[in-house]
Backbone as numpy.savetxt, mean C-alpha at the origin, in Angstrom:
# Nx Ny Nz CAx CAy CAz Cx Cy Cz
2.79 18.03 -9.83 3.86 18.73 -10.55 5.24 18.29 -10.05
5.15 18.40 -8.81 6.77 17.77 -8.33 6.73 16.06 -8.85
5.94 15.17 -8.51 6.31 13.93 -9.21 6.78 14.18 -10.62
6.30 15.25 -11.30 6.23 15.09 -12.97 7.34 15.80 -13.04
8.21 15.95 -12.48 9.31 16.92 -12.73 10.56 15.65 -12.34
11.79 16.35 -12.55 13.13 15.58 -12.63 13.59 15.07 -11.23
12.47 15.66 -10.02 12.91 14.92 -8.84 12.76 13.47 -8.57
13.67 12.76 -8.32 13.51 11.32 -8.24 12.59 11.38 -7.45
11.85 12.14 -6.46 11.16 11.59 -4.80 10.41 13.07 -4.69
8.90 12.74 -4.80 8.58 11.43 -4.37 8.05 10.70 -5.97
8.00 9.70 -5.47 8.07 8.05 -7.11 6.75 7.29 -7.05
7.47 6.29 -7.20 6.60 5.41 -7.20 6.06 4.77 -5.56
6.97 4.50 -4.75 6.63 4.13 -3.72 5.42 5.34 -2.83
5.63 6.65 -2.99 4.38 7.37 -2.70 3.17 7.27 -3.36
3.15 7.27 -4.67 2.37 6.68 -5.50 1.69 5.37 -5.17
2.02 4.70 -5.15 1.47 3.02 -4.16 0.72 3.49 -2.87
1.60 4.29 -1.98 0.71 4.53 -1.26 -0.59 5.72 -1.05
-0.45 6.30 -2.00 -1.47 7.27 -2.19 -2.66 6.64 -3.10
-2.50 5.67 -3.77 -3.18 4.50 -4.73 -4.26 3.85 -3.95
-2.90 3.47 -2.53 -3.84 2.48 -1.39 -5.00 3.25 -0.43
-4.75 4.77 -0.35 -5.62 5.21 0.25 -6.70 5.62 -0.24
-6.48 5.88 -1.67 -7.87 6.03 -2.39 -8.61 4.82 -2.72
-8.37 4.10 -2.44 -8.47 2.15 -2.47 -9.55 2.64 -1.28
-8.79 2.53 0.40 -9.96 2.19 1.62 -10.86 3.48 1.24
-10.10 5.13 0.86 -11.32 5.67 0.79 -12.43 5.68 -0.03
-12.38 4.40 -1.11 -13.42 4.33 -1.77 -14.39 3.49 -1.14
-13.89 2.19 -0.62 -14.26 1.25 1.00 -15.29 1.98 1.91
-14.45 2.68 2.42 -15.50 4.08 3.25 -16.51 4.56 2.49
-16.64 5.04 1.59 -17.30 5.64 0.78 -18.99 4.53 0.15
-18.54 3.63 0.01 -19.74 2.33 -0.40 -20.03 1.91 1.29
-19.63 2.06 1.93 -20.12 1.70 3.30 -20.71 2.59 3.92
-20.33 3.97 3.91 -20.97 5.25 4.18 -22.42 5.49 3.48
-22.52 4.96 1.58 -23.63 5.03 0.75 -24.13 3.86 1.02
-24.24 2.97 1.81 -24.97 2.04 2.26 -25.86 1.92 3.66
-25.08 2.93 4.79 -25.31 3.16 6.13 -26.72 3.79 6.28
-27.36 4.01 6.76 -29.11 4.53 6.49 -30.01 4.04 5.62
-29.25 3.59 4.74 -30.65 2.81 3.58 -31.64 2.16 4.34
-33.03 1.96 3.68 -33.68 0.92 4.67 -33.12 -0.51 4.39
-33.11 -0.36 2.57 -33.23 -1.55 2.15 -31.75 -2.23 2.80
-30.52 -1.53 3.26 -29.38 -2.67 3.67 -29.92 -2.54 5.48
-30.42 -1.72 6.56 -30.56 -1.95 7.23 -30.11 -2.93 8.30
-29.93 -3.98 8.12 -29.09 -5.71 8.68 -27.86 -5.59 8.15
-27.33 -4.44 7.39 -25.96 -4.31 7.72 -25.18 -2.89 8.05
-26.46 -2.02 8.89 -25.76 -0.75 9.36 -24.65 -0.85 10.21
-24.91 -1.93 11.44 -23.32 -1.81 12.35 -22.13 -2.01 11.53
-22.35 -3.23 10.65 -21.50 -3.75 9.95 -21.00 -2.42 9.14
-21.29 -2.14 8.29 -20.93 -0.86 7.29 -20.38 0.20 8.90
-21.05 0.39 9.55 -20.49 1.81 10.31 -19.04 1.61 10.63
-19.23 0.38 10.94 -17.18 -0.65 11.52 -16.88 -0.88 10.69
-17.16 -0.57 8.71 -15.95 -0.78 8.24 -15.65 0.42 7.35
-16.79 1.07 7.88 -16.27 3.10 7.00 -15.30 3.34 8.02
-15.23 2.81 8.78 -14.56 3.73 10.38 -13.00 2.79 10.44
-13.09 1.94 10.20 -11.78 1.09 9.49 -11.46 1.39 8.45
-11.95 1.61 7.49 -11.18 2.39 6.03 -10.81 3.51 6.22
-11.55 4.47 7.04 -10.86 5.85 7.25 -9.34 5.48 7.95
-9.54 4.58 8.68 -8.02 4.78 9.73 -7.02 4.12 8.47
-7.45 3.49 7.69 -6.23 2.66 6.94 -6.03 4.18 6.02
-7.46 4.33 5.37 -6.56 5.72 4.86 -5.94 6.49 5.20
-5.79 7.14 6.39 -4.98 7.85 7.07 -3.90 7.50 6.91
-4.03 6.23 7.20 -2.64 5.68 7.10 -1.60 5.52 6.03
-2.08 5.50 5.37 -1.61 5.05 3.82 -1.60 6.40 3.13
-1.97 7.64 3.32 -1.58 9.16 3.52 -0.58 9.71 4.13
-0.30 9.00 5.29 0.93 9.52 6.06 2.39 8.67 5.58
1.72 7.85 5.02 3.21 6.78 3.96 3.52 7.58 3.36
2.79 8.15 2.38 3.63 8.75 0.86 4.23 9.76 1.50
4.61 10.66 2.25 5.46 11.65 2.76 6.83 10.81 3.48
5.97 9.37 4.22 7.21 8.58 4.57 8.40 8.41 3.68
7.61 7.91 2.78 8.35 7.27 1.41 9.39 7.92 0.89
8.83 9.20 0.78 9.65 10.26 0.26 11.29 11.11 1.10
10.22 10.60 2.35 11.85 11.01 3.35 12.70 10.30 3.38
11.99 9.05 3.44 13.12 7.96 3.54 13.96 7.95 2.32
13.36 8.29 1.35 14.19 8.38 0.08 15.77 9.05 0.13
15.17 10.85 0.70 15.79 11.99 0.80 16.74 11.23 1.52
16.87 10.94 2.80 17.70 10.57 4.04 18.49 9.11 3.05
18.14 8.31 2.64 19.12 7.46 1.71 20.30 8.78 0.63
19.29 8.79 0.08 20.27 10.08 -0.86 21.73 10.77 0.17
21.20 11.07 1.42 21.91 12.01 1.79 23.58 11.18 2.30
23.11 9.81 2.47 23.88 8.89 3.38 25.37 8.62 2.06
24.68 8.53 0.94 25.93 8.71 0.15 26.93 9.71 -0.43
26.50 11.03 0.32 26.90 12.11 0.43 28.28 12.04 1.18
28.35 10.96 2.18 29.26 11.13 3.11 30.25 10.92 3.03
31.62 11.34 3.84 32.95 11.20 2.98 33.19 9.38 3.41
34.18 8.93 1.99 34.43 7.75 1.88 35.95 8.05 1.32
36.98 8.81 1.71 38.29 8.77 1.73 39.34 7.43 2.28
38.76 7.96 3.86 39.35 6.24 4.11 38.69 5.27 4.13
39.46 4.06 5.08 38.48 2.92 4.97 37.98 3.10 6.25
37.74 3.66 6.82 36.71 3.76 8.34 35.73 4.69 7.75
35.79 5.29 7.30 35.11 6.67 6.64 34.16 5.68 6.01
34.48 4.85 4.83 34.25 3.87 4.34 33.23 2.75 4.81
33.78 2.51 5.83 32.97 1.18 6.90 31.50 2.25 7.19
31.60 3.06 7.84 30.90 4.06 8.42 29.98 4.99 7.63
30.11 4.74 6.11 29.20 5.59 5.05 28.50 4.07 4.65
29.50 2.86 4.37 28.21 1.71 3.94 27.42 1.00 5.13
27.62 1.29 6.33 26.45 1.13 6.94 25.59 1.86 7.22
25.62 3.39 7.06 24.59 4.05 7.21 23.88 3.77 5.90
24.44 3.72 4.56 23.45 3.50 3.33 22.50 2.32 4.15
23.19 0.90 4.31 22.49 -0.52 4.45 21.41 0.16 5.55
21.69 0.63 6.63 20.57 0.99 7.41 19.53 2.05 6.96
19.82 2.95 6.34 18.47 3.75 5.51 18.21 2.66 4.27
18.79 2.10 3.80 17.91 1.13 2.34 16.73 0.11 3.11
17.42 -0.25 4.37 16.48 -1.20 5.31 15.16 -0.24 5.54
15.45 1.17 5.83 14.47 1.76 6.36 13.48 2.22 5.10
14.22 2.28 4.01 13.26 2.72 2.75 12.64 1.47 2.17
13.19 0.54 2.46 12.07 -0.39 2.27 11.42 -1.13 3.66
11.69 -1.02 4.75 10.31 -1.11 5.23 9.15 -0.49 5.29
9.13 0.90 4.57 8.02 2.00 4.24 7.15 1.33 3.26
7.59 0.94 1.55 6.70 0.13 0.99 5.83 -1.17 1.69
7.36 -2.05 2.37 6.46 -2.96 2.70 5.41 -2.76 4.05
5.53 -1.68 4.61 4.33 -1.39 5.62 3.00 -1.29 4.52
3.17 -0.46 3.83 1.34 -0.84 2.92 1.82 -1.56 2.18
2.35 -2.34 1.80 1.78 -3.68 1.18 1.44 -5.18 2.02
2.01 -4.82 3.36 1.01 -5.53 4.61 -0.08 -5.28 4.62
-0.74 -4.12 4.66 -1.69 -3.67 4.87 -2.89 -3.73 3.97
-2.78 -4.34 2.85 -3.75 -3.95 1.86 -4.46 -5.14 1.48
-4.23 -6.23 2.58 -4.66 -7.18 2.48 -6.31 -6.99 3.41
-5.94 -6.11 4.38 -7.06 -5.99 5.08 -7.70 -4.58 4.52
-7.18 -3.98 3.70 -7.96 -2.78 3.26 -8.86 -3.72 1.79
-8.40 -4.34 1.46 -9.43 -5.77 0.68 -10.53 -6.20 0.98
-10.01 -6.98 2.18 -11.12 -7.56 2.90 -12.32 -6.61 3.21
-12.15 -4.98 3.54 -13.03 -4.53 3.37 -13.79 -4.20 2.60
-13.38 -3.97 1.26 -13.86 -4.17 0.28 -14.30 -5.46 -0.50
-14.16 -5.85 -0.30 -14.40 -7.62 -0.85 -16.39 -7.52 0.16
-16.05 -6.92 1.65 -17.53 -6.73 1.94 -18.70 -5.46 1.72
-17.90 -4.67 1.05 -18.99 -3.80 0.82 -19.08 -4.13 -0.52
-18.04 -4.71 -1.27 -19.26 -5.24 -2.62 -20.06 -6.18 -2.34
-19.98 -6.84 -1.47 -21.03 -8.50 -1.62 -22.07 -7.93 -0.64
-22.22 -6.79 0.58 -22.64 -6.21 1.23 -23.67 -5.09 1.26
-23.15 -4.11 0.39 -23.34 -2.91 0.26 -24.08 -2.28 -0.64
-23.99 -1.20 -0.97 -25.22 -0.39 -1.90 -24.74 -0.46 -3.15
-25.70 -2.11 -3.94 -25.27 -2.52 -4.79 -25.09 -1.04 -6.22
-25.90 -0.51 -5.88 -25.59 0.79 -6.84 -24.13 1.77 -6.63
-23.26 1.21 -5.92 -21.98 1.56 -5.59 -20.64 0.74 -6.09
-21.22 -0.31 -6.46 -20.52 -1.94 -6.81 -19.52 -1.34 -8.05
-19.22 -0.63 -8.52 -18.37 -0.04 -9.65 -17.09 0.12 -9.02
-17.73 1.25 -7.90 -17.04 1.83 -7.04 -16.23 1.56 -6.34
-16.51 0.03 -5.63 -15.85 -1.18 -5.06 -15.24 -1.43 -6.01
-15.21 -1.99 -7.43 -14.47 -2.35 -8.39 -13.31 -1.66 -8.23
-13.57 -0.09 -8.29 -12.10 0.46 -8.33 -11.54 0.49 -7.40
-11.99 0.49 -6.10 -11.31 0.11 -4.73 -10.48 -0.96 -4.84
-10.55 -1.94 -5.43 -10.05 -2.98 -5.37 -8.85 -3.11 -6.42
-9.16 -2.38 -7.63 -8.06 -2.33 -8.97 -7.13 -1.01 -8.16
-7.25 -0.31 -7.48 -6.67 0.92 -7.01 -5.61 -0.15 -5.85
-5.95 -1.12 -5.11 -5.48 -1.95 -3.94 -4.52 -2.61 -4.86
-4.94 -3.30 -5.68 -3.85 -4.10 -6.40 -2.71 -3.19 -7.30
-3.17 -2.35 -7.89 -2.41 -1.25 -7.79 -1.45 -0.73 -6.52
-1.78 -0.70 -5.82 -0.90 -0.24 -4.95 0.10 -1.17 -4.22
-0.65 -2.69 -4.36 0.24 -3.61 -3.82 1.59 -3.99 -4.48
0.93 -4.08 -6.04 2.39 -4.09 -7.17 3.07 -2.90 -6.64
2.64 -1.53 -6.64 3.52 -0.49 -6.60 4.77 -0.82 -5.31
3.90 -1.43 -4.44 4.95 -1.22 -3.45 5.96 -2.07 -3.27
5.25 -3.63 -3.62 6.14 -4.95 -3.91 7.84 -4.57 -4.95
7.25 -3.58 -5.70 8.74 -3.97 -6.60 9.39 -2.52 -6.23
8.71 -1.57 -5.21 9.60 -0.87 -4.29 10.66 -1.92 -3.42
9.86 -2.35 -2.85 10.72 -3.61 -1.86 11.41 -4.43 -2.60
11.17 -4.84 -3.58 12.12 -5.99 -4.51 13.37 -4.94 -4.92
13.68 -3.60 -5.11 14.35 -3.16 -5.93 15.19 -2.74 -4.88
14.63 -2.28 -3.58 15.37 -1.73 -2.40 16.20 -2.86 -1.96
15.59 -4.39 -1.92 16.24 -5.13 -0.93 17.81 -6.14 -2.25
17.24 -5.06 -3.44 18.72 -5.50 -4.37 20.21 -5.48 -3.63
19.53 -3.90 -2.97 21.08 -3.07 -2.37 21.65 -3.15 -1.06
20.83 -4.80 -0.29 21.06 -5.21 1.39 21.59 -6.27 1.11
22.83 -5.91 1.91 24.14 -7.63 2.04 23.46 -8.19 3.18
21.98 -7.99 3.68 22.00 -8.83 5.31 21.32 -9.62 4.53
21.92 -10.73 4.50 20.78 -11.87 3.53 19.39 -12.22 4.38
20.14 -12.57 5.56 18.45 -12.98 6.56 17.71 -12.23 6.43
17.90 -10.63 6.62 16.68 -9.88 6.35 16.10 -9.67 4.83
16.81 -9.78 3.88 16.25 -10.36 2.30 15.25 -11.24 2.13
16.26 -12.48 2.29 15.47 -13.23 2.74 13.73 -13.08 3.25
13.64 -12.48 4.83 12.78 -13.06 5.31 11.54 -11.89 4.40
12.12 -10.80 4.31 10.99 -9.80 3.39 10.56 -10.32 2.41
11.37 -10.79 1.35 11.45 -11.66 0.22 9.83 -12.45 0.60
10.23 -13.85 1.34 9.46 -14.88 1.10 7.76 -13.85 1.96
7.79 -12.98 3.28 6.60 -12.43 3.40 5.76 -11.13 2.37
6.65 -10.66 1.31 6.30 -10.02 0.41 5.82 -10.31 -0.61
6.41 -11.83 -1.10 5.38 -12.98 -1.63 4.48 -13.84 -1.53
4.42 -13.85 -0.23 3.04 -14.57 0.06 1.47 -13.11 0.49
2.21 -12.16 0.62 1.12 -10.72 0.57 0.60 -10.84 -0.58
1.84 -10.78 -1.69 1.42 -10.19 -3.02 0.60 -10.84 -3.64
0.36 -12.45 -2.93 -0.13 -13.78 -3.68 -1.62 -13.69 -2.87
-1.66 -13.31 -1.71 -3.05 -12.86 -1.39 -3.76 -11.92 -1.71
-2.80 -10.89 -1.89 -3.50 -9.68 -3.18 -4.44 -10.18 -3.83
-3.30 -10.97 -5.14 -4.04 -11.38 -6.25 -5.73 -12.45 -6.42
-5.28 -12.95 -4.80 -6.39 -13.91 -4.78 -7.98 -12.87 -4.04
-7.72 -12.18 -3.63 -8.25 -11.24 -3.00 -8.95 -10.17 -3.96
-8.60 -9.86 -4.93 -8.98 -9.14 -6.05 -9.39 -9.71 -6.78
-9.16 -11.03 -7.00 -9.61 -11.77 -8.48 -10.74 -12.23 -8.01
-10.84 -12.89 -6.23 -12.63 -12.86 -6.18 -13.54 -11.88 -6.46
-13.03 -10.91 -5.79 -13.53 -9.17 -6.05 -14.33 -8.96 -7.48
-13.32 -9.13 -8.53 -13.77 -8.60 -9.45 -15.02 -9.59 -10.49
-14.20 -10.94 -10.27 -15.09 -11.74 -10.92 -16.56 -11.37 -10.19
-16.71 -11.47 -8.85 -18.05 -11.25 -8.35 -18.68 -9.91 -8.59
-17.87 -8.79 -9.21 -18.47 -7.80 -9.60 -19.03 -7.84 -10.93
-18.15 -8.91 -12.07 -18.62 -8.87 -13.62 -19.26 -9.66 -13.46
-19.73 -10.40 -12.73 -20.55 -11.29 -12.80 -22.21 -10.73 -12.65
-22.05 -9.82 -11.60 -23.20 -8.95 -10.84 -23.21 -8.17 -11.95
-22.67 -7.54 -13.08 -22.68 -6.56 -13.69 -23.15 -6.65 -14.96
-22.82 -8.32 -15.47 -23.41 -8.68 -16.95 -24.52 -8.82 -16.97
């Protein structure tokens, strides 16, 4: 209800990350429905170390979307501040540049991350309780989901930073994430329609 309402925050960048956690907790979830079977058996350790790794990424990617949202609030508030003179002035546009830095390193923390919340999934479909393999599907469309979400958080935040080096360097590591995303999912899925036709 509060997203669906006229508050800017929380958006999209909570959204991404609430996307990404239902991503590993679906991860957990095909590794958990795989753990005791007889028939996967030769991959109980394996599955137990990567339900127990998806839980922590989910956690993690749970405690973002509240990030997201503060960091938002605390930007908002920075242009609140008086800009009469020009010190006033100097002293209100660096606090914006330093909260815009900080609201977008929140997206790009899970969209680092979702490269390895992939990888776990990428093994409990080729792994796991092939009667779960759907399930993985959406783990993985939920990941790429969340990686776009957060990527053009960071592309839109780092519009409003004069530090070019740090543009810059987010820039070129936010595109080479986003490009492993895609490669990361597109094995994913083909190996699921493939298993599925």
């Amino acid at each position: 209800d509060e997203l669906a309402s006229n508050s800017p925050a929380p958006g999209g960048g909570s959204i991404a990350a609430l996307s990404a956690s239902l991503s590993s907790g679906l991860a957990s979830m095909v590794a958990n429905l795989t753990f005791g079977k007889k028939k996967y058996e030769a991959v109980y350790e394996e599955m137990k170390e990567i339900a127990y790794q998806a839980q922590q990424l989910k956690q993690f990617f749970i405690n973002v979307i509240d990030d997201d949202t503060d960091a938002f609030n605390v930007l908002m508030e920075q242009f609140k501040l008086p800009k009469k003179t020009e010190e006033e002035q100097k002293i209100r546009n660096e606090k914006i540049q330093d909260a815009t830095k900080q609201a977008t390193s929140i997206p790009f923390s899970v969209l680092s991350k979702i490269p390895e919340s992939l990888k776990l999934t990428m093994v409990v479909v080729k792994k796991g309780n092939q009667s779960a393999l759907s399930d993985g599907g959406v783990s993985s469309l939920m990941a790429k989901s969340a990686a776009y979400g957060a990527y053009y958080n960071v592309l839109i935040n780092l519009k409003s930073i004069t530090d070019e080096a740090f543009k810059n360097d987010l820039t070129t590591k936010a595109n080479a994430i986003i490009e492993e995303v895609n490669n990361l999912t597109d094995e994913i899925q083909n190996y699921i329609l493939q298993q599925l036709k």
